XYZ file of C-alpha atoms in Angstrom:
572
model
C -16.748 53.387 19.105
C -19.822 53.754 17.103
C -22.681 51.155 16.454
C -22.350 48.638 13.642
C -26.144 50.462 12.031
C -25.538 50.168 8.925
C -26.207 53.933 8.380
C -22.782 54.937 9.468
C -21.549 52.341 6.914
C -23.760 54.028 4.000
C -22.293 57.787 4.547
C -18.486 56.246 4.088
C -19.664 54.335 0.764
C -21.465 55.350 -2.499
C -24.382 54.471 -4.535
C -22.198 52.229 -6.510
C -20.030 51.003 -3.835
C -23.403 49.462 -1.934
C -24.218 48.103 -5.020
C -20.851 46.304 -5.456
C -21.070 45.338 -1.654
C -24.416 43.687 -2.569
C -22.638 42.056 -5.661
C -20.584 40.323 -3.613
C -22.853 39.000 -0.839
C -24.677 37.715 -3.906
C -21.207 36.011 -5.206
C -20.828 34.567 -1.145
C -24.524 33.237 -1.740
C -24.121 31.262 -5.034
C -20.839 29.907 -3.606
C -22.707 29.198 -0.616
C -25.289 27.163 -2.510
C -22.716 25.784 -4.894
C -22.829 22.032 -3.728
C -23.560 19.610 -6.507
C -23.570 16.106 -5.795
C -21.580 13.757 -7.387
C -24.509 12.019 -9.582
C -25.116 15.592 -11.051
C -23.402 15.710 -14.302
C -21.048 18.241 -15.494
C -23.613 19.133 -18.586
C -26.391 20.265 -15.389
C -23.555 22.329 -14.250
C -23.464 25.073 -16.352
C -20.621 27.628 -16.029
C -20.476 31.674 -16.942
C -18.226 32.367 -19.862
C -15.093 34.462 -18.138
C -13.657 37.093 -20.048
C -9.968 37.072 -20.478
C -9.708 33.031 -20.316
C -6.664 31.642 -22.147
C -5.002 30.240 -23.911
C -2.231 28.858 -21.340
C 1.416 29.263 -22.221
C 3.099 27.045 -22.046
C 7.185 25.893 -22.742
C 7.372 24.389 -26.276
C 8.779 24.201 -29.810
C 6.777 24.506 -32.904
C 6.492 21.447 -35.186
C 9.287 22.083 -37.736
C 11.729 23.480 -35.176
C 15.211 21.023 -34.672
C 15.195 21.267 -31.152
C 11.197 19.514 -31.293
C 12.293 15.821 -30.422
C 9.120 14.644 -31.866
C 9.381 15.493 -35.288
C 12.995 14.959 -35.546
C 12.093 11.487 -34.700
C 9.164 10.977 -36.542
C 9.676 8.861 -39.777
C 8.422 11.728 -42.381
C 10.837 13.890 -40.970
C 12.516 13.013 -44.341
C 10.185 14.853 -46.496
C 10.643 17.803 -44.604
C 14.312 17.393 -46.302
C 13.037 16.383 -49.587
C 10.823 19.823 -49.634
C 13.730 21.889 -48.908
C 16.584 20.002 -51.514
C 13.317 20.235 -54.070
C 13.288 24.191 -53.424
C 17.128 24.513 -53.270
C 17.568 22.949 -56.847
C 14.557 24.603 -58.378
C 16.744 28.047 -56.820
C 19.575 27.187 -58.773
C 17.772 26.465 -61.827
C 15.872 29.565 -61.787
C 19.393 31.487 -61.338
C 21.559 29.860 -64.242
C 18.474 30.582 -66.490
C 19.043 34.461 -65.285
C 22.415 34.369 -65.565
C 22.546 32.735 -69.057
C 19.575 35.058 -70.251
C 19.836 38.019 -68.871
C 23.684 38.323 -67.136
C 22.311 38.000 -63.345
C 21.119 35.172 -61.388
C 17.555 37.487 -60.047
C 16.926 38.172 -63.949
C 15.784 41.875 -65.223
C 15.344 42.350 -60.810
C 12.180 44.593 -61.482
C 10.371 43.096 -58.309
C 13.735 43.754 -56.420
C 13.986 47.526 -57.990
C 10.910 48.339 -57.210
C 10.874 46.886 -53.223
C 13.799 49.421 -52.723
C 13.483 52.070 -55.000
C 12.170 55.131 -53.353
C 11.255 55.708 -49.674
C 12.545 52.455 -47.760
C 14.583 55.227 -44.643
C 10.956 56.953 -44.451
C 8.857 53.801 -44.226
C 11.808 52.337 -41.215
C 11.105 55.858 -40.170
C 7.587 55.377 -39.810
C 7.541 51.919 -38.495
C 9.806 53.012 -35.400
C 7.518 56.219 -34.686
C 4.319 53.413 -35.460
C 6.022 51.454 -32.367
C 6.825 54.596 -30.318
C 3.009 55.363 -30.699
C 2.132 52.518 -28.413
C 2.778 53.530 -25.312
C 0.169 55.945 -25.281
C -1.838 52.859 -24.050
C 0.305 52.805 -21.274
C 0.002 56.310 -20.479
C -3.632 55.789 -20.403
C -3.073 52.927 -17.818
C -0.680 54.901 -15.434
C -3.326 57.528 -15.701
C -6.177 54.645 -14.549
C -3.729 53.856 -11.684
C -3.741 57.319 -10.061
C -7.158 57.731 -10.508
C -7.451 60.484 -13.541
C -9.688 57.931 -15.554
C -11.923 55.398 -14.442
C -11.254 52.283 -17.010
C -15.324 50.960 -16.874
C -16.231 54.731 -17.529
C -14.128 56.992 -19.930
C -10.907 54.620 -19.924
C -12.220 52.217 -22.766
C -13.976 54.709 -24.941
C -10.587 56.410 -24.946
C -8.528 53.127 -25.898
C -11.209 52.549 -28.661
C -10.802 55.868 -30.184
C -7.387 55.428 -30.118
C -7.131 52.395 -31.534
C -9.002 53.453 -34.652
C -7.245 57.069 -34.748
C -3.941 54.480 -34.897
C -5.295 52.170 -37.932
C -6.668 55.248 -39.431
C -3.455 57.140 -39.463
C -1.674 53.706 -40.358
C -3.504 53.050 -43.828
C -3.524 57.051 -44.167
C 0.183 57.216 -44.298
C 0.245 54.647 -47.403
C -2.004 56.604 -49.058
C -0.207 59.930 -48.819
C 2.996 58.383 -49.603
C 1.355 56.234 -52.255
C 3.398 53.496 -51.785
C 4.019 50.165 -53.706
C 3.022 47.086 -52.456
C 6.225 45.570 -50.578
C 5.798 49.092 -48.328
C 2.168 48.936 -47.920
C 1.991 45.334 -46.782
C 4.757 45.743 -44.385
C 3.278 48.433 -42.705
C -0.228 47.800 -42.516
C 0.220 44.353 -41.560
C 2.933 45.097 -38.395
C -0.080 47.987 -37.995
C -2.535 45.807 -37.038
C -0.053 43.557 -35.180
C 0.685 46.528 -32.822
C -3.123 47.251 -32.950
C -3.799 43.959 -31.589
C -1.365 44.091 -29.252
C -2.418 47.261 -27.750
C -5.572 46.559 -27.417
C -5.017 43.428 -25.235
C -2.443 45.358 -22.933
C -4.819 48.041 -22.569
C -7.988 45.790 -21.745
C -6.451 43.152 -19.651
C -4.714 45.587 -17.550
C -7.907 47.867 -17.822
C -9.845 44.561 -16.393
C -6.842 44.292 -13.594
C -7.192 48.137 -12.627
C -11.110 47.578 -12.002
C -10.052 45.078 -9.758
C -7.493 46.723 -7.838
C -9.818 49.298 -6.919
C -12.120 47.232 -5.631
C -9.753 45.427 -3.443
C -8.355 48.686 -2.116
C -12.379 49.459 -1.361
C -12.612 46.288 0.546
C -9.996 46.559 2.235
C -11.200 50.306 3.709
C -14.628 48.643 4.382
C -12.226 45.819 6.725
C -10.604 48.971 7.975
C -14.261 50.570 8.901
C -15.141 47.153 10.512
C -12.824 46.840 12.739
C -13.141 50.198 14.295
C -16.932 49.374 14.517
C -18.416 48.340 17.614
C -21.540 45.766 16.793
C -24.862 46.691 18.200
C -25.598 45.526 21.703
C -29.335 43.172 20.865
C -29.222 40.875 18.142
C -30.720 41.587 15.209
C -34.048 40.248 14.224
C -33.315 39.031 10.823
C -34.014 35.716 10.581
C -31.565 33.196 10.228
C -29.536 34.205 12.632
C -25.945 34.796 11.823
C -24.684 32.294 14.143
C -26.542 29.315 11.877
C -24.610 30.739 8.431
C -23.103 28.426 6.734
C -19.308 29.813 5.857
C -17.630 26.247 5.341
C -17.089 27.881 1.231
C -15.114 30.600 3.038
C -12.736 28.171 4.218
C -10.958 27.150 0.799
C -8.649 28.945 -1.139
C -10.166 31.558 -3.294
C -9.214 31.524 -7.273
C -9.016 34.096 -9.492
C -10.664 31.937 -12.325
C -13.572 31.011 -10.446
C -14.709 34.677 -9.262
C -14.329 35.605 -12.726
C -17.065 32.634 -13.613
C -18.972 33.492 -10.567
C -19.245 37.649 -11.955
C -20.226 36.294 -15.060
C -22.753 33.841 -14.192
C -24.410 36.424 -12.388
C -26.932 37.357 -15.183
C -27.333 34.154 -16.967
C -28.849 34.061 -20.445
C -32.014 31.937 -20.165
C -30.728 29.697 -22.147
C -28.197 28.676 -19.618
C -30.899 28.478 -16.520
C -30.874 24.823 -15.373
C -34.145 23.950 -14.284
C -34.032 19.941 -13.993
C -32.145 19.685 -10.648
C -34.635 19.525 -8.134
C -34.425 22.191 -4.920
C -33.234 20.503 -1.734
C -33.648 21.917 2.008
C -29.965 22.422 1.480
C -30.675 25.042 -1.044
C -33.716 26.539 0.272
C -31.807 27.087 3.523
C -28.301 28.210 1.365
C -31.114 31.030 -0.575
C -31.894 32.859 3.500
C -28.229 32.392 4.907
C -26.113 35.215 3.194
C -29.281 36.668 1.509
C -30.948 37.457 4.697
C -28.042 39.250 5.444
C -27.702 41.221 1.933
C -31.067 41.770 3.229
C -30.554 43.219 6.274
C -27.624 45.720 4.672
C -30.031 46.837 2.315
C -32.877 47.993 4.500
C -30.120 49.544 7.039
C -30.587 47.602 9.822
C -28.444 47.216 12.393
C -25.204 44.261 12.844
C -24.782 42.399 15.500
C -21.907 40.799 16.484
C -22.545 37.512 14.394
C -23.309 39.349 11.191
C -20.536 41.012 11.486
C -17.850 38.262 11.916
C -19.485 36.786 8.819
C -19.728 39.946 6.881
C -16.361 40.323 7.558
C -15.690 36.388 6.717
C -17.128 37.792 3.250
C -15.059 40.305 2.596
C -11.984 38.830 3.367
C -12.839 35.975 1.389
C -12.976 38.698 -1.600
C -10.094 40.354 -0.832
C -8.156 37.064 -1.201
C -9.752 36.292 -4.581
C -9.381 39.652 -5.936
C -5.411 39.669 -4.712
C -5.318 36.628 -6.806
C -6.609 37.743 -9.997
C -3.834 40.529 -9.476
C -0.998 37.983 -9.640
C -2.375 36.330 -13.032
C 0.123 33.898 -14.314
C 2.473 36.177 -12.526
C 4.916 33.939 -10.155
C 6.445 37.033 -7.933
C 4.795 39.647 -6.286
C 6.873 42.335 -8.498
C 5.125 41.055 -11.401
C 1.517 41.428 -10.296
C -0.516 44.476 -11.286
C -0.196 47.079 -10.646
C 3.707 46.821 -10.528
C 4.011 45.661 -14.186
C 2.852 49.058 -15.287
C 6.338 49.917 -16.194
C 7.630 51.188 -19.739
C 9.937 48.473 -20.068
C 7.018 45.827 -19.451
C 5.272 47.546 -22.352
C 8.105 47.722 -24.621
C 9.152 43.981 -23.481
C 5.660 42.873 -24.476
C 5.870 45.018 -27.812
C 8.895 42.440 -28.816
C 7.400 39.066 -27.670
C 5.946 36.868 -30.166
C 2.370 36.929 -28.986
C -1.021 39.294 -29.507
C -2.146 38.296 -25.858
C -0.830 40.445 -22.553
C -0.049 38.242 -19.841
C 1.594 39.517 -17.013
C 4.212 36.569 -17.077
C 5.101 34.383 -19.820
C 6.985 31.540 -19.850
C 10.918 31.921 -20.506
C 13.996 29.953 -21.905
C 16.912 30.113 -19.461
C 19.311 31.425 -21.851
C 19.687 32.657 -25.449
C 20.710 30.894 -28.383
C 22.678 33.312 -30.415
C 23.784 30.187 -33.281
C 20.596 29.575 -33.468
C 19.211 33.133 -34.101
C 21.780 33.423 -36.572
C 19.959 30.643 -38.057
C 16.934 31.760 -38.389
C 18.278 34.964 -39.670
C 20.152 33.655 -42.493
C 16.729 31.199 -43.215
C 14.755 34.459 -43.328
C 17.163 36.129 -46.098
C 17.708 32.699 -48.163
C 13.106 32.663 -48.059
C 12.706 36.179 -49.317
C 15.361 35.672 -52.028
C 14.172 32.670 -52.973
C 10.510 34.139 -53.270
C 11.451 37.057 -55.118
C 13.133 34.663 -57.517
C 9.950 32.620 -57.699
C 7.569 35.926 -58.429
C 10.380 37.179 -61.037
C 10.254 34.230 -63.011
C 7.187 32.756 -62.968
C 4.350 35.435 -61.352
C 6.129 38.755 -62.796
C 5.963 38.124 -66.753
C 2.380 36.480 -66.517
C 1.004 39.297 -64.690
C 2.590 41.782 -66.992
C 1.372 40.061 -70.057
C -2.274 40.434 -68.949
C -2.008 44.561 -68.377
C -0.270 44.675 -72.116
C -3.019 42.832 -73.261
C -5.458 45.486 -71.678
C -3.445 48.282 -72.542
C -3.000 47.570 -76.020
C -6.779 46.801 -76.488
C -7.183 43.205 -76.699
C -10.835 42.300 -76.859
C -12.345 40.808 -73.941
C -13.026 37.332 -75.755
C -9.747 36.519 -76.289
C -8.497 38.253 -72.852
C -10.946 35.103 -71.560
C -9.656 32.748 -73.825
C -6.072 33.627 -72.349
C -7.503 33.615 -68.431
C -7.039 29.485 -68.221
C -3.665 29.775 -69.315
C -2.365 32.417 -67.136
C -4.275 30.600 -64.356
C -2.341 27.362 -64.863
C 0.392 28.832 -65.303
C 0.214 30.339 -61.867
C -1.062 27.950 -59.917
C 2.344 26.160 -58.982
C 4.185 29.404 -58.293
C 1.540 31.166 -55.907
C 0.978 27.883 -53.929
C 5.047 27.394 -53.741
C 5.044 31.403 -52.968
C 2.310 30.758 -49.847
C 4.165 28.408 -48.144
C 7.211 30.134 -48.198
C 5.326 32.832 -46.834
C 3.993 31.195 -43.636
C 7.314 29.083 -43.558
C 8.745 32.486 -43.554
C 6.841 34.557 -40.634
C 5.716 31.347 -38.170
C 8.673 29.258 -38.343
C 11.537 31.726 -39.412
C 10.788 35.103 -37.647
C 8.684 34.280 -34.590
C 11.321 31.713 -33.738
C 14.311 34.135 -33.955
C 12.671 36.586 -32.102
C 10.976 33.901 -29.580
C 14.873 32.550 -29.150
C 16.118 36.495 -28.806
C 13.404 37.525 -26.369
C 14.008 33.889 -24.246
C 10.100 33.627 -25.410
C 9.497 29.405 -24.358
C 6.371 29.133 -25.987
C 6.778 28.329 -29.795
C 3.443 26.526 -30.559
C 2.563 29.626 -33.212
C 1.138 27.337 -35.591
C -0.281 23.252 -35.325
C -0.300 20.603 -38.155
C -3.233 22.646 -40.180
C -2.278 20.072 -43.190
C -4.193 17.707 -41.344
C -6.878 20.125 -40.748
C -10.843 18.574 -41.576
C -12.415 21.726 -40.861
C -12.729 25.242 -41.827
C -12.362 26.164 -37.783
C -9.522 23.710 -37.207
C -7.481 24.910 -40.154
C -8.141 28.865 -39.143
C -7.487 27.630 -35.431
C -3.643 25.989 -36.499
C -3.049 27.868 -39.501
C -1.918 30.765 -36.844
C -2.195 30.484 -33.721
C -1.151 33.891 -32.015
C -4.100 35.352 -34.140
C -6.347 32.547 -33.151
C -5.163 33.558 -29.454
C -6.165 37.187 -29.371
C -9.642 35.892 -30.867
C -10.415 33.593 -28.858
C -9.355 35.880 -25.875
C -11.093 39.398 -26.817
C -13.150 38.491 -29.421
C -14.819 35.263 -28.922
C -15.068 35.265 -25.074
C -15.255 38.743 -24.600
C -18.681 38.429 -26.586
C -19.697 35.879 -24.806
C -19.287 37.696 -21.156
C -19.784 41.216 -22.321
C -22.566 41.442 -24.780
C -24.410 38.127 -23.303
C -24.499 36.402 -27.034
C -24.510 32.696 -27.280
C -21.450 30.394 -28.730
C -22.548 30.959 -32.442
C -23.246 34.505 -32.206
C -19.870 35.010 -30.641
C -18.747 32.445 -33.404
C -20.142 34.784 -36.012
C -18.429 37.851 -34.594
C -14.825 36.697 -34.848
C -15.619 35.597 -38.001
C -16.883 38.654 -39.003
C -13.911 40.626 -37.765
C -11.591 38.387 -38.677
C -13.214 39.220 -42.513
C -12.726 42.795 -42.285
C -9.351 42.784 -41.504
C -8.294 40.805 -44.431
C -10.649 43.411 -46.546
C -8.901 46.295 -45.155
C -5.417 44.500 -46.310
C -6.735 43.339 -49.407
C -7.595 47.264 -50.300
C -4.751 48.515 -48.926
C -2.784 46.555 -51.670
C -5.559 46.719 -54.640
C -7.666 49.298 -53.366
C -10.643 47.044 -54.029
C -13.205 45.089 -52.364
C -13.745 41.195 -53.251
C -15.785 40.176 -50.038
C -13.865 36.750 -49.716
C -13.444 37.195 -46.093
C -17.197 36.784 -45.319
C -17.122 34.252 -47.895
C -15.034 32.391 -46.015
C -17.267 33.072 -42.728
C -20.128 31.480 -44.478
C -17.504 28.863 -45.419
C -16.770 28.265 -41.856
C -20.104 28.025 -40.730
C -20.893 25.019 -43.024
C -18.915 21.963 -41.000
C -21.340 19.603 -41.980
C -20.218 19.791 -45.603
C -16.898 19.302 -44.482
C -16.635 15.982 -41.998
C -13.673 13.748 -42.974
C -13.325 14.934 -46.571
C -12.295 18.050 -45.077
C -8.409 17.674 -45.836
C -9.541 17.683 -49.697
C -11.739 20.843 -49.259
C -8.474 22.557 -47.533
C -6.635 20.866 -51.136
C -9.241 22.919 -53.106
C -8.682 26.068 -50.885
C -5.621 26.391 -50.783
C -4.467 27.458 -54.212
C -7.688 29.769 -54.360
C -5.577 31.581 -51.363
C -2.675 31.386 -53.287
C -4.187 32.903 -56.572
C -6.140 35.715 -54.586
C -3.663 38.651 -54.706
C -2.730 37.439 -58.551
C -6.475 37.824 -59.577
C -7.480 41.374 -57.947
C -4.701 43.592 -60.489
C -5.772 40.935 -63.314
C -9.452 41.522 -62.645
C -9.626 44.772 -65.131
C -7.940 42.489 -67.375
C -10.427 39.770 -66.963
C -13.427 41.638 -66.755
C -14.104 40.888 -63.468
């Protein structure tokens, strides 16, 4: 047996492994000390922000779904009906106009000729390889696992370069091809979807791998300890061991609260709470563990008491860290790092969510009527919207690039804008819900019901939104999600900003995507997404006339793709 000196101890570890054993002493110390009383209130108690927090899946249907007893028992469930008989006999309408004028219900079908008319087996072509692409995240993670990469050193900075090698090569390809819109917006759009969604595999499990290897560190260091003998005269540090207080060793460690505790290590001065008065409780809490820490870092000699309690420590870790392994996960075969598997990765590719958990929560059986449901509602939408766009959008839009191709001065162009603009308004609003009817009701519920995917909350009542950030927050929620997840918080516990810079930042993003898509389509800039960021900023304006503001918004959304190819035309 050797002495427990902690010099033997230093040769088995590194540099950074003493530092992460000090870490953690620090943790045991802060949990230690972590005894409010009950007249302190929860505002005193400030927490860390932790990094990969939410949102918590759970089993539901989303509000316009059959099977969603509440609506189907609420008393407008009517309208809901009215909307869709409305839309039905405006269809028909539309089609015996067609077929009277022109010999077919879709009209002179140049929408529908030119969605299919050249290169619809390359662009399938190029989605499936887009798809294939995706697992090189996973590669990278298998190569974390054996310990090729280190995740917190070269692992991220190869994800990142990656990812934008990915979007890069995405908007590239619709460029070469030069392809029309129905092609572009397909693929850029399920671009960044897959973009998303790799990057929150890749991080989360990046986040899980850091963690693994320090369990499988700690648990070598219990390993060491128990083939140590302690030295034979007590040490001299003061407490001594034996009057350590290790009563928060005792409960059960969670995964969620040794996130907060990591974060919460460096607190922004902001978040330094200085109006709770120091007790004999704390002052004696700040030389238990500490003294200790102390004691390690000077390379003195354990005795027998330090030990037990260093070893207390550790073990303590070891459960917490074994927890934040399992996640959401319910059996062991789930936990990391056995859900590094292709099929996991391809499984998660399918499910209708940008946010990697390592379980989700899952319908007992599938539904095959009612996928067959949702398929034929997909096909009747997208007919009915290239109806909509052939008869009212199409021959407006085309009259304004006659008028600036045959040289119609710009005064009169102007004096036809309001015209074309009213004339519009009723067909791009009608075209925008059937748009998000279409993707958050139609598709993600077919493919929620044909993955066994229980969580259908993709979108909340945003029609009774008051402001900017609850409308963005219900209008679609899986973005929302993967914002809130590795955007917002992920600022918050990574750069050290407060709330509203970490506000700003999503917003931000969240503005550059819709630029890049906006380009992709017009190849133009129009800067409304940080327009909107400025928009969301302003609450105050908003208060409880916010459902008109939304009123107001709503058709300028609707008319945005309409005005960028008129803009020329307009002499904007």
């Amino acid at each position: 047996m050797t002495t427990a000196s902690l010099e033997p101890y230093v040769i088995v570890g590194s540099e950074d492994d003493d530092a992460g054993i000090q870490e953690i002493l620090k943790r045991s110390s802060l949990r230690a000390r972590d005894k409010p009383s009950p007249e302190d209130s929860v505002s005193k108690r400030k927490k860390g922000a932790v990094k990969f927090t939410g949102p918590d899946f759970t089993r539901t249907y989303s509000t316009f779904d059959r099977n969603n007893e509440a609506t189907a028992n609420s008393p407008f469930h009517g309208f809901f009906t009215l909307f869709w008989m409305a839309v039905f006999l405006a269809m028909v309408k539309m089609a015996v106009e067609n077929w009277k004028a022109y010999g077919s219900p879709l009209g002179r079908n140049e929408i529908m000729s030119s969605m299919f008319r050249r290169d619809v087996a390359v662009l399938l072509a190029a989605d499936a390889m887009m798809c294939a692409l995706t697992g090189v995240c996973w590669l990278l993670q298998r190569a974390v696992l054996a310990g090729h990469l280190s995740w917190d050193r070269s692992g991220w900075i190869i994800q990142n370069v990656w990812q934008m090698l990915f979007i890069a090569g995405v908007v590239g390809l619709t460029l070469v091809r030069d392809w029309p819109w129905s092609h572009t917006v397909f693929f850029v759009m399920h671009g960044i979807v897959m973009l998303m969604k790799q990057h929150s595999y890749a991080f989360y499990n990046g986040h899980l791998s850091t963690a693994y290897k320090n369990r499988a560190d700690l648990i070598s260091r219990l390993g060491w300890l128990a083939k140590t003998a302690p030295a034979r005269s007590p040490s001299n540090t003061q407490p001594p061991a034996t009057a350590v207080s290790t009563s928060h060793l005792a409960s059960t460690p969670s995964a969620h609260n040794l996130m907060k505790r990591r974060s919460s290590l460096t607190p922004r001065p902001s978040e330094i709470v200085t109006d709770r008065p120091s007790t004999g409780e704390d002052k004696r809490g700040e030389c238990d563990i500490d003294k200790i820490a102390e004691a390690i870092k000077n390379k003195e000699p354990m005795d027998a008491d330090q030990v037990a309690v260093f070893e207390k420590v550790l073990r303590w870790e070891v459960d917490a860290l074994t927890e934040e392994l399992k996640g959401k996960a319910t059996a062991p075969e789930r936990a990391y790092p056995n859900n590094l598997t292709l099929w996991n990765q391809c499984e998660y590719n399918l499910l209708p969510t940008l946010v990697y958990e390592l379980e989700y929560p899952r319908s007992h059986s599938v539904s095959w009527a009612y996928v067959a449901e949702k398929i034929a509602a997909t096909v009747g939408i997208i007919f009915a919207m290239i109806m909509i766009s052939q008869s009212s959008i199409y021959p407006v839009v085309m009259k304004t690039i006659e008028m600036k191709e045959t040289g119609v001065p710009l005064p009169e162009r102007f004096r036809f804008f309001p015209w074309m603009l009213s004339e519009l308004l009723f067909p791009f609003m009608l075209e925008y819900l059937l748009v998000w009817y279409l993707i958050w009701e139609t598709i993600l519920n077919g493919l929620g019901e044909a993955c066994r995917f229980a969580d259908r909350s993709f979108y909340g009542a945003w029609w009774n939104s008051v402001s900017w950030d609850q409308f963005a927050r219900d209008w679609n929620r899986p973005v929302h999600n993967f914002l809130l997840r590795h955007v917002y918080h992920s600022s918050i516990s990574a750069l050290k900003v407060n709330k509203h810079t970490a506000t700003f930042i999503t917003f931000f993003l969240s503005a550059l995507v819709h630029e890049l898509v906006m380009w992709c389509i017009f190849k133009k800039l129009r800067a409304n997404g940080p327009e909107q960021n400025k928009m969301a900023t302003r609450q105050g304006y908003v208060g409880k006339y916010g459902v008109l503001v939304w009123d107001f918004y709503m058709p300028e959304r609707a008319l945005q793709p309409v005005l960028d190819p008129v803009a020329p035309t307009t002499g904007r």
